[in-house]
Coordinates of C-alpha atoms in Angstrom, one line a residue:
F28 CA -55.0 -105.6 2.4
L29 CA -53.8 -106.2 5.8
H30 CA -51.4 -103.9 7.1
A31 CA -48.3 -105.6 9.0
P32 CA -45.7 -104.0 11.5
R33 CA -42.7 -103.6 9.8
G34 CA -40.5 -103.7 13.2
E35 CA -40.7 -106.3 15.7
G36 CA -43.0 -106.9 18.2
A37 CA -46.9 -107.2 18.4
P38 CA -48.7 -104.6 15.9
E39 CA -50.5 -101.8 17.8
R40 CA -52.9 -101.7 15.1
R41 CA -53.8 -103.2 12.1
S42 CA -56.7 -102.0 9.3
V43 CA -58.2 -103.5 5.8
A44 CA -58.2 -101.1 3.0
F45 CA -61.1 -100.9 0.7
R46 CA -63.1 -98.3 -1.2
G47 CA -63.8 -95.1 1.0
G48 CA -61.3 -95.9 3.5
T49 CA -60.2 -98.7 5.9
M50 CA -62.4 -100.3 8.1
A51 CA -60.2 -99.0 11.3
A52 CA -61.7 -95.7 10.3
A53 CA -65.2 -96.9 10.2
G54 CA -64.9 -98.1 13.4
I55 CA -65.1 -101.9 13.0
N56 CA -62.9 -104.1 15.2
V57 CA -61.5 -106.0 12.1
L58 CA -58.8 -107.8 14.4
T59 CA -61.4 -109.1 16.4
Y60 CA -62.7 -110.8 13.3
L61 CA -59.7 -111.7 11.9
E62 CA -58.6 -113.4 15.1
K63 CA -61.6 -115.4 15.2
F64 CA -61.3 -116.7 11.6
V65 CA -57.5 -117.4 12.2
E66 CA -58.5 -119.3 15.3
L67 CA -61.5 -121.4 13.8
S68 CA -59.1 -122.2 10.5
S69 CA -55.8 -122.8 12.1
A70 CA -56.3 -126.4 13.5
L71 CA -57.9 -127.8 10.3
P72 CA -54.3 -128.0 8.1
T73 CA -52.9 -130.3 10.8
E74 CA -55.6 -132.7 11.5
L75 CA -56.4 -132.2 7.8
Q76 CA -52.2 -132.9 7.3
R77 CA -52.6 -136.3 9.3
V78 CA -55.5 -137.6 7.5
V79 CA -53.8 -137.0 4.1
H80 CA -50.5 -138.7 5.3
T81 CA -52.6 -141.4 6.6
I82 CA -54.0 -141.8 3.2
K83 CA -50.7 -141.6 1.3
D84 CA -49.1 -144.3 3.5
I85 CA -52.1 -146.4 2.6
D86 CA -51.9 -146.0 -0.8
E87 CA -48.2 -146.6 -0.7
R88 CA -49.0 -150.2 1.2
L89 CA -51.9 -151.1 -1.2
E90 CA -49.6 -150.4 -4.3
A91 CA -47.2 -152.8 -2.7
L92 CA -50.0 -154.8 -2.0
K93 CA -51.4 -155.1 -5.2
A94 CA -48.0 -155.4 -6.9
A95 CA -47.3 -158.8 -4.8
T96 CA -50.7 -160.3 -5.8
K97 CA -50.3 -159.5 -9.3
S98 CA -47.1 -161.3 -9.3
R99 CA -48.3 -164.3 -7.1
V100 CA -51.8 -164.4 -9.6
D101 CA -49.3 -164.7 -12.5
A102 CA -47.3 -167.5 -11.1
C103 CA -50.3 -169.5 -10.2
I104 CA -51.5 -168.7 -13.8
A105 CA -48.3 -170.4 -15.0
M106 CA -48.8 -173.5 -12.9
P107 CA -50.1 -176.5 -14.4
S108 CA -53.9 -176.9 -14.1
A109 CA -55.3 -179.6 -11.6
S110 CA -57.0 -181.4 -14.2
S111 CA -53.8 -181.5 -16.2
R112 CA -51.8 -184.5 -17.0
Q113 CA -48.7 -182.5 -16.0
A114 CA -50.1 -182.0 -12.6
T115 CA -48.5 -183.7 -9.3
E116 CA -49.4 -183.6 -6.1
E117 CA -47.1 -181.0 -5.4
G118 CA -48.1 -178.6 -8.0
I119 CA -51.8 -179.0 -7.1
N120 CA -51.1 -178.2 -3.3
A121 CA -48.6 -175.3 -4.4
T122 CA -51.8 -174.0 -6.5
T123 CA -54.4 -174.4 -3.8
K124 CA -51.7 -172.5 -1.6
A125 CA -51.2 -169.8 -3.8
K126 CA -55.1 -169.1 -4.6
V127 CA -55.3 -168.9 -0.7
E128 CA -52.5 -166.4 -0.7
I129 CA -54.3 -164.2 -3.6
E130 CA -57.8 -164.5 -1.5
T131 CA -56.2 -163.1 1.6
R132 CA -54.3 -160.6 -0.5
H133 CA -57.4 -159.4 -2.0
K134 CA -59.1 -158.9 1.5
N135 CA -56.4 -157.5 2.6
I136 CA -56.7 -154.9 -0.1
M137 CA -60.5 -154.8 0.3
Q138 CA -60.0 -153.3 4.1
L139 CA -57.2 -151.0 3.1
S140 CA -59.2 -149.7 0.3
T141 CA -62.3 -149.1 2.5
E142 CA -60.2 -147.6 5.3
K143 CA -58.9 -145.0 2.4
V144 CA -62.9 -144.1 1.7
R145 CA -63.2 -143.8 5.3
L146 CA -60.6 -141.2 5.6
A147 CA -61.5 -139.3 2.9
S148 CA -65.1 -139.1 4.3
I149 CA -63.7 -137.7 7.4
A150 CA -61.3 -135.1 5.6
L151 CA -64.2 -134.2 3.7
E152 CA -66.3 -133.6 7.1
M153 CA -63.9 -131.5 8.4
I154 CA -63.5 -129.6 5.5
T155 CA -67.3 -129.1 5.2
Y156 CA -67.6 -128.4 9.0
N157 CA -65.1 -125.9 8.9
I158 CA -66.3 -124.2 5.9
A159 CA -69.8 -124.1 7.8
K160 CA -67.9 -122.4 10.9
L161 CA -65.8 -120.1 9.0
D162 CA -68.9 -118.5 7.0
K163 CA -71.0 -118.4 10.5
E164 CA -68.3 -116.4 11.7
L165 CA -68.5 -114.0 8.7
V166 CA -72.1 -113.4 8.7
P167 CA -71.6 -110.8 11.9
F168 CA -69.1 -109.2 10.2
T169 CA -70.6 -108.7 7.2
E170 CA -73.6 -107.5 8.9
E171 CA -71.6 -104.8 10.8
M172 CA -70.0 -103.9 7.3
K173 CA -73.5 -103.1 5.7
Q174 CA -74.5 -101.2 8.6
K175 CA -71.6 -99.0 7.9
N176 CA -72.2 -99.0 4.4
E177 CA -70.8 -95.3 4.3
A178 CA -67.6 -97.0 4.4
G179 CA -68.1 -98.1 0.7
F180 CA -68.6 -101.8 1.9
E181 CA -70.1 -103.8 -0.7
D182 CA -70.5 -107.9 -0.2
D183 CA -69.5 -109.0 -3.6
F184 CA -68.4 -112.5 -2.3
A185 CA -71.2 -113.2 0.0
V186 CA -72.3 -116.7 0.6
V187 CA -75.7 -117.4 -0.3
D188 CA -77.5 -119.9 1.5
G189 CA -79.1 -122.0 -1.2
G190 CA -81.7 -123.7 1.6
D191 CA -83.7 -120.7 1.9
G192 CA -83.9 -119.5 -1.8
G193 CA -81.9 -116.3 -1.2
G194 CA -79.2 -114.7 1.0

């Protein structure tokens, strides 16, 4: 548990409680590790939020475009066929124009969908990269805690690297 100050102003000392005492009592500079952890993870939410909001905006545009396309397709289906006896020159031109509009909207839908996938990939890369950086930062902390094992530290939540067959 991180002990925060009760009054105003910056804390003079923070410590993390665990089995057998506090890390401050074990001589470990927890504040440095925590500050580094916060520093590494603080920029991610802002950028990730920006990407997620952009995906949401694209999704809303897609839904509107899909609805408009569907109504145009329904109208096109209701038009008489070019080979029908009821077909007029004006009707054939309207059907052709509708088909071109539908094809253009389908291209726009594909472009927006591709952009959503691209943004989702960027979000995944951001998260994966940040996780790797944070895991890397935890390695020295874990090693220092293991060296100070008399403090009662057990790394129950260690991230095991699957690449070398063990951690």
